[in-house]
Short mmCIF file of N, CA and C in Angstrom, two decimals:
data_model
loop_
_atom_site.label_atom_id
_atom_site.label_comp_id
_atom_site.label_asym_id
_atom_site.label_seq_id
_atom_site.Cartn_x
_atom_site.Cartn_y
_atom_site.Cartn_z
N MET A 20 -58.96 -4.43 -8.66
CA MET A 20 -57.99 -4.90 -9.60
C MET A 20 -58.27 -6.32 -10.32
N ASN A 21 -58.18 -6.39 -12.04
CA ASN A 21 -58.26 -6.55 -12.79
C ASN A 21 -57.20 -7.37 -13.51
N THR A 22 -56.66 -8.63 -13.94
CA THR A 22 -55.73 -9.70 -14.18
C THR A 22 -54.34 -9.16 -14.87
N GLY A 23 -55.09 -7.62 -15.42
CA GLY A 23 -53.47 -6.97 -16.70
C GLY A 23 -53.32 -5.40 -15.78
N GLU A 24 -53.46 -5.34 -14.40
CA GLU A 24 -53.25 -4.27 -13.48
C GLU A 24 -52.28 -5.38 -13.34
N ILE A 25 -53.10 -6.02 -12.32
CA ILE A 25 -51.99 -7.44 -11.91
C ILE A 25 -50.76 -7.91 -12.61
N ILE A 26 -50.87 -7.92 -13.68
CA ILE A 26 -49.33 -8.80 -14.05
C ILE A 26 -48.70 -7.29 -14.63
N SER A 27 -49.29 -5.89 -14.35
CA SER A 27 -48.19 -5.08 -14.92
C SER A 27 -47.81 -4.10 -13.60
N ILE A 28 -48.45 -4.70 -12.30
CA ILE A 28 -47.40 -4.35 -11.33
C ILE A 28 -46.69 -5.79 -10.64
N ALA A 29 -47.27 -6.67 -11.27
CA ALA A 29 -46.19 -7.79 -10.61
C ALA A 29 -44.74 -7.49 -11.43
N GLY A 30 -44.93 -7.02 -12.42
CA GLY A 30 -44.35 -6.89 -14.38
C GLY A 30 -42.77 -5.45 -13.05
N LEU A 31 -43.82 -4.89 -13.23
CA LEU A 31 -42.96 -3.66 -12.39
C LEU A 31 -41.70 -3.78 -11.44
N LEU A 32 -42.97 -5.14 -10.56
CA LEU A 32 -41.86 -5.28 -9.46
C LEU A 32 -40.70 -5.56 -9.49
N PHE A 33 -40.64 -6.73 -10.68
CA PHE A 33 -39.91 -7.96 -11.06
C PHE A 33 -39.27 -7.49 -11.29
N THR A 34 -39.22 -6.65 -12.16
CA THR A 34 -37.89 -5.48 -13.37
C THR A 34 -37.69 -4.73 -11.36
N THR A 35 -37.79 -3.78 -10.85
CA THR A 35 -37.79 -2.85 -9.40
C THR A 35 -36.68 -4.37 -9.17
N THR A 36 -37.15 -5.29 -8.26
CA THR A 36 -35.99 -5.96 -7.09
C THR A 36 -34.86 -6.75 -8.78
N ALA A 37 -35.30 -6.92 -9.78
CA ALA A 37 -33.81 -7.22 -10.33
C ALA A 37 -33.18 -6.04 -10.84
N ALA A 38 -33.20 -5.38 -11.04
CA ALA A 38 -32.02 -3.82 -11.37
C ALA A 38 -31.81 -3.81 -9.83
N ALA A 39 -32.50 -3.71 -8.72
CA ALA A 39 -31.83 -3.58 -7.70
C ALA A 39 -30.92 -4.97 -7.10
N CYS A 40 -30.66 -6.21 -7.47
CA CYS A 40 -30.41 -7.06 -6.79
C CYS A 40 -29.15 -6.52 -7.94
N GLY A 41 -29.23 -6.60 -9.18
CA GLY A 41 -28.02 -6.92 -10.24
C GLY A 41 -27.00 -5.57 -9.55
N TRP A 42 -27.69 -4.26 -9.40
CA TRP A 42 -27.10 -2.68 -8.71
C TRP A 42 -26.16 -3.41 -7.62
N LEU A 43 -26.56 -3.63 -6.52
CA LEU A 43 -25.95 -4.79 -5.23
C LEU A 43 -24.85 -5.30 -6.10
N TRP A 44 -25.27 -6.13 -6.30
CA TRP A 44 -23.45 -7.21 -7.17
C TRP A 44 -23.32 -7.07 -7.59
N GLN A 45 -23.06 -5.21 -8.34
CA GLN A 45 -21.96 -4.46 -9.33
C GLN A 45 -21.75 -4.36 -8.01
N ARG A 46 -21.75 -3.49 -7.11
CA ARG A 46 -21.37 -2.95 -6.35
C ARG A 46 -20.33 -4.12 -5.13
N TRP A 47 -20.61 -4.70 -4.47
CA TRP A 47 -20.35 -6.19 -3.89
C TRP A 47 -18.74 -6.53 -4.68
N GLN A 48 -19.17 -6.53 -6.62
CA GLN A 48 -18.60 -6.83 -6.47
C GLN A 48 -17.32 -5.95 -7.16
N GLU A 49 -17.29 -4.38 -7.39
CA GLU A 49 -16.41 -3.71 -7.09
C GLU A 49 -15.59 -3.30 -5.46
N ARG A 50 -16.36 -3.47 -5.27
CA ARG A 50 -15.85 -3.37 -3.56
C ARG A 50 -14.67 -4.83 -3.64
N THR A 51 -15.70 -5.87 -3.43
CA THR A 51 -14.13 -7.29 -3.27
C THR A 51 -13.13 -6.62 -4.48
N SER A 52 -13.11 -6.22 -5.19
CA SER A 52 -12.60 -5.96 -6.50
C SER A 52 -11.39 -4.64 -6.37
N VAL A 53 -11.05 -3.59 -5.78
CA VAL A 53 -10.65 -2.43 -4.58
C VAL A 53 -10.37 -3.44 -4.39
N ARG A 54 -10.75 -3.72 -2.67
CA ARG A 54 -10.26 -4.67 -1.55
C ARG A 54 -9.22 -5.67 -2.52
N ILE A 55 -8.95 -6.18 -3.26
CA ILE A 55 -7.89 -7.57 -3.55
C ILE A 55 -7.18 -6.74 -3.77
N SER A 56 -7.29 -5.65 -5.03
CA SER A 56 -6.20 -5.05 -5.79
C SER A 56 -5.64 -4.10 -4.59
N ILE A 57 -6.11 -3.02 -4.05
CA ILE A 57 -4.76 -3.17 -3.03
C ILE A 57 -4.57 -3.80 -2.34
N VAL A 58 -4.38 -4.93 -1.43
CA VAL A 58 -3.94 -6.17 -0.81
C VAL A 58 -2.97 -6.25 -1.76
N ALA A 59 -3.28 -6.57 -3.13
CA ALA A 59 -2.26 -7.30 -3.80
C ALA A 59 -1.29 -6.41 -3.98
N GLU A 60 -1.51 -5.38 -4.34
CA GLU A 60 0.00 -4.11 -4.76
C GLU A 60 0.72 -3.75 -3.77
N VAL A 61 -0.12 -3.96 -2.29
CA VAL A 61 0.27 -3.76 -1.19
C VAL A 61 1.36 -4.90 -1.05
N LEU A 62 1.55 -5.96 -0.92
CA LEU A 62 2.29 -7.11 -1.15
C LEU A 62 3.13 -7.52 -1.72
N ALA A 63 2.48 -7.07 -2.87
CA ALA A 63 3.70 -6.76 -4.36
C ALA A 63 5.02 -6.02 -3.70
N LEU A 64 4.77 -4.96 -3.45
CA LEU A 64 5.91 -4.12 -2.74
C LEU A 64 6.40 -4.15 -1.86
N ARG A 65 5.48 -5.54 -0.71
CA ARG A 65 6.47 -5.33 0.62
C ARG A 65 7.10 -7.06 -0.32
N LYS A 66 6.87 -7.90 -0.57
CA LYS A 66 7.56 -8.90 -1.83
C LYS A 66 8.98 -8.06 -2.54
N ILE A 67 8.51 -6.98 -3.14
CA ILE A 67 10.22 -6.48 -4.23
C ILE A 67 10.76 -5.69 -2.89
N ALA A 68 10.57 -5.22 -2.31
CA ALA A 68 10.90 -5.04 -0.78
C ALA A 68 12.07 -5.79 -0.11
N VAL A 69 11.42 -6.59 0.71
CA VAL A 69 12.34 -7.84 1.23
C VAL A 69 13.40 -8.58 0.07
N GLN A 70 12.49 -9.22 -1.40
CA GLN A 70 13.40 -9.40 -2.26
C GLN A 70 15.05 -9.29 -2.39
N ARG A 71 14.83 -7.54 -2.10
CA ARG A 71 15.88 -6.58 -2.30
C ARG A 71 16.87 -5.29 -1.56
N ASP A 72 16.01 -6.22 -0.90
CA ASP A 72 16.88 -6.14 1.03
C ASP A 72 17.13 -5.02 1.21
N TYR A 73 16.69 -4.09 1.19
CA TYR A 73 15.94 -2.75 1.31
C TYR A 73 16.23 -2.39 3.02
N HIS A 74 16.21 -2.71 3.49
CA HIS A 74 15.42 -2.46 4.82
C HIS A 74 17.66 -3.19 5.19
N SER A 75 17.91 -3.79 5.77
CA SER A 75 19.35 -5.04 5.72
C SER A 75 20.11 -3.23 5.55
N GLY A 76 19.97 -3.63 4.42
CA GLY A 76 20.98 -1.97 3.16
C GLY A 76 20.97 -1.42 4.30
N LEU A 77 19.93 -0.67 4.32
CA LEU A 77 19.78 0.78 5.24
C LEU A 77 20.02 0.44 6.96
N ILE A 78 20.28 -0.37 6.89
CA ILE A 78 20.47 -0.96 8.37
C ILE A 78 22.34 -0.59 8.25
N GLU A 79 22.83 -1.72 7.38
CA GLU A 79 24.66 -1.53 7.49
C GLU A 79 24.34 -0.36 7.19
N MET A 80 23.97 0.91 5.90
CA MET A 80 24.65 2.23 6.11
C MET A 80 24.99 2.22 7.11
N GLY A 81 23.83 2.45 7.98
CA GLY A 81 24.03 3.02 9.25
C GLY A 81 24.94 3.06 10.16
N GLU A 82 25.24 1.70 9.35
CA GLU A 82 26.15 1.14 11.23
C GLU A 82 27.06 1.08 10.44
N GLN A 83 27.96 0.81 9.55
CA GLN A 83 29.20 1.17 8.59
C GLN A 83 29.26 2.51 9.21
N LEU A 84 28.67 3.36 9.26
CA LEU A 84 28.56 5.13 9.17
C LEU A 84 28.52 5.64 10.47
N LEU A 85 28.13 4.78 11.30
CA LEU A 85 28.27 4.91 12.90
C LEU A 85 29.70 4.59 13.25
N ALA A 86 30.53 3.74 12.45
CA ALA A 86 31.50 2.77 13.13
C ALA A 86 32.28 4.26 13.23
N ILE A 87 32.77 4.96 11.89
CA ILE A 87 32.98 5.95 11.77
C ILE A 87 33.48 7.41 12.49
N PRO A 88 34.37 7.43 13.05
CA PRO A 88 34.35 8.67 14.36
C PRO A 88 33.52 10.19 13.31
N GLU A 89 32.51 10.85 13.88
CA GLU A 89 32.13 11.69 12.68
C GLU A 89 32.85 12.47 12.24
N GLY A 90 33.83 12.50 12.91
CA GLY A 90 33.95 13.97 12.24
C GLY A 90 34.84 13.27 10.42
N GLN A 91 35.41 12.08 10.75
CA GLN A 91 36.06 11.67 9.18
C GLN A 91 34.64 10.73 8.12
N ARG A 92 33.41 10.31 8.73
CA ARG A 92 32.63 9.91 8.04
C ARG A 92 32.53 10.54 6.75
N PRO A 93 32.67 9.49 5.73
CA PRO A 93 32.48 9.58 4.20
C PRO A 93 30.93 10.01 3.96
N GLU A 94 30.32 10.60 2.98
CA GLU A 94 28.63 11.09 2.25
C GLU A 94 28.81 8.71 1.64
N ALA A 95 27.50 8.90 2.04
CA ALA A 95 26.85 7.63 1.55
C ALA A 95 25.98 8.03 1.41
N SER A 96 25.71 6.70 0.16
CA SER A 96 24.42 6.86 -0.62
C SER A 96 23.23 6.53 -1.14
N LEU A 97 22.29 5.61 -1.00
CA LEU A 97 21.99 4.65 -1.81
C LEU A 97 20.78 5.39 -2.88
N GLN A 98 20.54 4.84 -3.75
CA GLN A 98 19.62 5.15 -5.07
C GLN A 98 18.87 4.31 -5.82
N VAL A 99 17.42 4.53 -5.25
CA VAL A 99 17.07 3.86 -6.24
C VAL A 99 15.38 4.10 -6.84
N ARG A 100 15.45 3.36 -8.14
CA ARG A 100 14.99 3.65 -8.48
C ARG A 100 13.39 3.34 -8.69
N ILE A 101 12.36 4.19 -8.31
CA ILE A 101 11.36 3.85 -7.95
C ILE A 101 10.61 4.49 -9.12
N PRO A 102 9.51 4.26 -9.81
CA PRO A 102 9.19 4.53 -10.62
C PRO A 102 7.82 5.34 -10.34
N GLU A 103 7.10 6.68 -10.25
CA GLU A 103 6.48 7.34 -9.87
C GLU A 103 4.74 6.14 -9.28
N HIS A 104 5.04 5.54 -11.43
CA HIS A 104 3.73 4.63 -10.74
C HIS A 104 3.66 3.88 -10.13
N TYR A 105 4.13 2.99 -8.93
CA TYR A 105 4.24 2.29 -8.13
C TYR A 105 3.02 2.56 -7.48
N CYS A 106 2.25 3.01 -6.58
CA CYS A 106 1.01 3.18 -6.49
C CYS A 106 0.25 2.79 -7.29
N ARG A 107 -0.25 2.84 -7.78
CA ARG A 107 -0.64 3.17 -9.69
C ARG A 107 -2.11 2.59 -8.25
N VAL A 108 -2.64 2.21 -7.94
CA VAL A 108 -3.71 1.21 -8.02
C VAL A 108 -4.18 2.04 -6.46
N TYR A 109 -3.36 1.99 -5.82
CA TYR A 109 -3.82 3.05 -3.94
C TYR A 109 -3.79 4.15 -4.89
N VAL A 110 -3.31 4.72 -5.25
CA VAL A 110 -3.79 6.29 -5.87
C VAL A 110 -5.31 5.88 -7.13
N ALA A 111 -5.59 4.87 -7.98
CA ALA A 111 -6.96 5.26 -8.96
C ALA A 111 -7.49 5.15 -7.94
N ASN A 112 -7.92 4.37 -6.82
CA ASN A 112 -8.78 3.92 -5.51
C ASN A 112 -8.92 4.77 -4.16
N LEU A 113 -7.87 5.78 -4.39
CA LEU A 113 -8.18 6.78 -2.89
C LEU A 113 -9.73 7.70 -2.92
N GLY A 114 -10.59 7.33 -3.76
CA GLY A 114 -11.64 8.37 -3.79
C GLY A 114 -12.25 7.08 -3.19
N LYS A 115 -12.38 5.60 -3.30
CA LYS A 115 -12.94 4.56 -2.86
C LYS A 115 -12.32 3.67 -1.70
N LEU A 116 -11.53 3.88 -0.42
CA LEU A 116 -10.66 3.84 0.29
C LEU A 116 -12.13 3.22 1.36
N GLY A 117 -12.88 3.67 1.49
CA GLY A 117 -14.18 3.52 2.29
C GLY A 117 -14.86 2.12 2.18
N TYR A 118 -14.70 1.59 0.63
CA TYR A 118 -14.92 0.10 -0.14
C TYR A 118 -14.32 -0.46 1.18
N LEU A 119 -13.62 -0.44 1.62
CA LEU A 119 -12.13 -1.65 2.52
C LEU A 119 -12.85 -1.28 4.13
N SER A 120 -12.50 -2.23 4.35
CA SER A 120 -13.33 -2.30 5.93
C SER A 120 -12.40 -1.64 7.46
N PRO A 121 -12.24 -0.69 8.33
CA PRO A 121 -11.88 0.62 8.73
C PRO A 121 -10.56 -0.50 9.44
N GLU A 122 -10.28 -1.53 9.50
CA GLU A 122 -9.00 -2.29 9.57
C GLU A 122 -7.86 -1.81 8.73
N ASP A 123 -9.05 -2.36 7.89
CA ASP A 123 -7.78 -2.75 6.77
C ASP A 123 -8.08 -1.16 5.83
N ALA A 124 -8.09 -0.06 5.71
CA ALA A 124 -8.39 0.72 5.48
C ALA A 124 -6.90 1.83 6.20
N GLN A 125 -7.01 1.03 7.57
CA GLN A 125 -6.20 1.65 7.95
C GLN A 125 -4.76 1.39 8.00
N LEU A 126 -4.63 0.28 7.51
CA LEU A 126 -3.48 -0.53 7.90
C LEU A 126 -2.92 0.41 5.96
N VAL A 127 -4.29 0.24 4.77
CA VAL A 127 -3.71 0.65 4.21
C VAL A 127 -2.73 1.89 3.80
N VAL A 128 -3.54 2.41 4.53
CA VAL A 128 -3.21 4.26 4.32
C VAL A 128 -1.61 4.44 5.13
N SER A 129 -1.80 4.15 6.85
CA SER A 129 -0.91 3.74 7.14
C SER A 129 0.67 2.85 6.33
N PHE A 130 0.66 1.94 5.31
CA PHE A 130 1.86 1.65 5.03
C PHE A 130 2.10 2.00 3.50
N TYR A 131 1.15 3.31 3.17
CA TYR A 131 2.03 3.69 1.86
C TYR A 131 2.26 4.95 1.98
N GLN A 132 1.90 5.34 3.75
CA GLN A 132 2.78 6.52 4.47
C GLN A 132 3.92 6.52 4.51
N TYR A 133 4.38 5.50 5.20
CA TYR A 133 4.99 4.59 5.46
C TYR A 133 6.41 4.48 4.14
N VAL A 134 5.86 4.19 3.06
CA VAL A 134 6.40 3.93 2.26
C VAL A 134 6.90 4.71 1.55
N ASP A 135 6.10 6.31 1.16
CA ASP A 135 6.17 7.29 0.74
C ASP A 135 7.63 7.62 1.52
N SER A 136 7.19 8.43 2.75
CA SER A 136 8.20 8.70 3.37
C SER A 136 9.83 8.32 3.04
N VAL A 137 9.66 7.18 2.60
CA VAL A 137 11.27 5.59 2.64
C VAL A 137 11.68 6.00 0.94
N VAL A 138 10.17 6.59 0.47
CA VAL A 138 10.90 6.79 -0.81
C VAL A 138 11.34 8.03 -1.13
N GLN A 139 10.77 9.51 -0.64
CA GLN A 139 11.45 10.39 -0.20
C GLN A 139 12.85 10.65 -0.41
N ASP A 140 13.45 9.77 1.03
CA ASP A 140 14.52 9.37 0.98
C ASP A 140 15.89 9.46 0.60
N VAL A 141 15.05 7.91 -0.77
CA VAL A 141 16.37 7.01 -1.73
C VAL A 141 15.15 7.65 -3.38
N THR A 142 15.18 8.24 -2.83
CA THR A 142 14.90 8.93 -5.04
C THR A 142 15.41 10.46 -5.15
N GLU A 143 15.67 10.61 -6.45
CA GLU A 143 16.38 12.01 -6.56
C GLU A 143 15.83 13.61 -5.62
N GLY A 144 16.54 13.58 -4.97
CA GLY A 144 16.94 14.37 -3.97
C GLY A 144 16.79 14.87 -2.62
N GLY A 145 16.63 13.52 -2.14
CA GLY A 145 15.80 12.37 -1.19
C GLY A 145 17.52 12.69 -0.71
N ILE A 146 17.48 12.81 1.15
CA ILE A 146 18.53 13.15 1.34
C ILE A 146 19.80 11.62 1.71
N ILE A 147 18.95 10.59 1.47
CA ILE A 147 19.69 9.29 1.05
C ILE A 147 20.14 8.77 0.08
N TYR A 148 19.21 9.82 -1.54
CA TYR A 148 20.09 9.61 -2.66
C TYR A 148 21.16 10.77 -2.79
N GLU A 149 21.00 11.79 -1.88
CA GLU A 149 21.90 13.00 -2.39
C GLU A 149 23.48 12.50 -1.65
N GLY A 150 23.27 12.00 -0.55
CA GLY A 150 24.25 11.08 0.08
C GLY A 150 24.49 12.14 1.97
N THR A 151 24.57 11.90 2.24
CA THR A 151 24.73 11.86 3.71
C THR A 151 25.90 11.29 3.99
N ASN A 152 26.62 11.64 5.63
CA ASN A 152 27.41 11.31 6.28
C ASN A 152 26.88 10.89 7.83
N ASP A 153 25.56 10.82 7.47
CA ASP A 153 24.47 10.99 9.25
C ASP A 153 24.11 9.55 8.96
N PRO A 154 24.29 8.93 9.68
CA PRO A 154 24.01 7.48 10.66
C PRO A 154 22.00 7.36 9.89
N GLU A 155 22.15 8.71 10.79
CA GLU A 155 20.62 8.74 11.49
C GLU A 155 19.33 8.73 10.80
N ALA A 156 20.07 9.13 9.28
CA ALA A 156 19.26 9.48 8.06
C ALA A 156 18.39 7.90 7.75
N PHE A 157 19.98 7.05 8.05
CA PHE A 157 19.64 5.56 7.47
C PHE A 157 19.27 4.86 8.14
N SER A 158 18.76 4.96 9.59
CA SER A 158 18.53 3.84 10.73
C SER A 158 17.01 4.56 10.61
N GLU A 159 16.71 5.78 10.54
CA GLU A 159 15.42 6.31 10.75
C GLU A 159 14.83 5.38 8.89
N ALA A 160 15.40 5.43 8.18
CA ALA A 160 14.71 4.92 6.90
C ALA A 160 14.06 3.85 7.21
N ALA A 161 15.83 2.77 7.78
CA ALA A 161 15.03 1.59 8.64
C ALA A 161 13.91 1.87 9.11
N THR A 162 13.67 2.00 10.12
CA THR A 162 12.66 1.81 10.88
C THR A 162 11.74 1.95 10.50
N ILE A 163 11.68 3.00 9.24
CA ILE A 163 9.96 3.19 9.42
C ILE A 163 9.68 2.36 7.33
N LEU A 164 11.01 2.20 7.36
CA LEU A 164 10.66 0.77 5.81
C LEU A 164 10.09 -0.64 6.61
N LYS A 165 10.51 -0.95 7.79
CA LYS A 165 10.34 -1.76 9.11
C LYS A 165 9.11 -1.85 8.87
N PHE A 166 8.45 -0.35 9.97
CA PHE A 166 7.60 0.13 9.78
C PHE A 166 6.11 -0.37 8.86
N ALA A 167 6.38 0.04 7.57
CA ALA A 167 5.67 -0.24 6.43
C ALA A 167 5.65 -1.90 5.67
N LEU A 168 6.10 -2.46 6.36
CA LEU A 168 6.74 -4.12 6.37
C LEU A 168 5.93 -4.78 7.73
N GLU A 169 5.86 -4.32 8.31
CA GLU A 169 5.40 -5.20 8.77
C GLU A 169 3.77 -4.78 8.77
N VAL A 170 3.52 -3.90 8.41
CA VAL A 170 1.59 -3.22 8.20
C VAL A 170 2.14 -3.96 7.23
N ALA A 171 2.58 -4.27 5.97
CA ALA A 171 1.95 -4.93 4.69
C ALA A 171 1.80 -6.58 5.30
N GLN A 172 2.91 -7.27 6.18
CA GLN A 172 2.31 -8.69 7.21
C GLN A 172 1.52 -8.85 7.84
N GLN A 173 0.65 -7.69 8.37
CA GLN A 173 -0.86 -7.83 9.13
C GLN A 173 -1.61 -7.98 8.42
N LEU A 174 -1.79 -6.86 7.07
CA LEU A 174 -2.65 -8.00 5.58
C LEU A 174 -2.39 -8.55 5.27
N ALA A 175 -1.30 -9.20 5.35
CA ALA A 175 -1.43 -10.00 4.40
C ALA A 175 -1.59 -11.49 5.58
N ASP A 176 -2.07 -11.54 6.25
CA ASP A 176 -2.26 -12.18 7.81
C ASP A 176 -3.58 -11.88 7.55
N ARG A 177 -4.36 -11.16 7.62
CA ARG A 177 -6.26 -10.50 7.04
C ARG A 177 -6.46 -11.57 5.96
N HIS A 178 -5.24 -11.81 4.82
CA HIS A 178 -6.24 -11.88 3.50
C HIS A 178 -5.32 -12.93 2.81
N VAL A 179 -4.44 -13.27 3.60
CA VAL A 179 -4.07 -14.70 2.25
C VAL A 179 -4.19 -15.81 3.16
N LYS A 180 -5.21 -16.36 1.81
CA LYS A 180 -5.13 -18.27 2.89
C LYS A 180 -3.82 -18.83 3.05
N LYS A 181 -4.30 -19.37 3.82
CA LYS A 181 -3.14 -20.05 4.86
C LYS A 181 -2.98 -22.29 4.28
#
């Protein structure tokens, strides 16, 4: 092999290695960005729900209805304006959930399933939004919201540095 061939092969190997390293770096950055973004969205939604005290509101309404005899219960409602884009980061990255660890992916999917269930109840067309005299509707929504908040806390425990 002459010097020119060696230089050509070395240049090709260097270029290929640099391209592969660049591709791996970009993939690592994307995975990290997706994980951080989804976790940040979950924690922000948790903070909003806690700050607005939705959980206690649901519990209190259920308890108030339960204290009234069944035949005399008025309809009660809780109407929450939640924008359709409240989970835009999650929706935009559904195809990239594989970037998360299995534990994180399970927590994230569980969180959004729980939250979506409550959102369906307290937005237009939902049983709590439209009004009901059934205390169980409020208690069930409170329980599901509690599950969501617990899952979000587990994510926080895994990712937030103390």
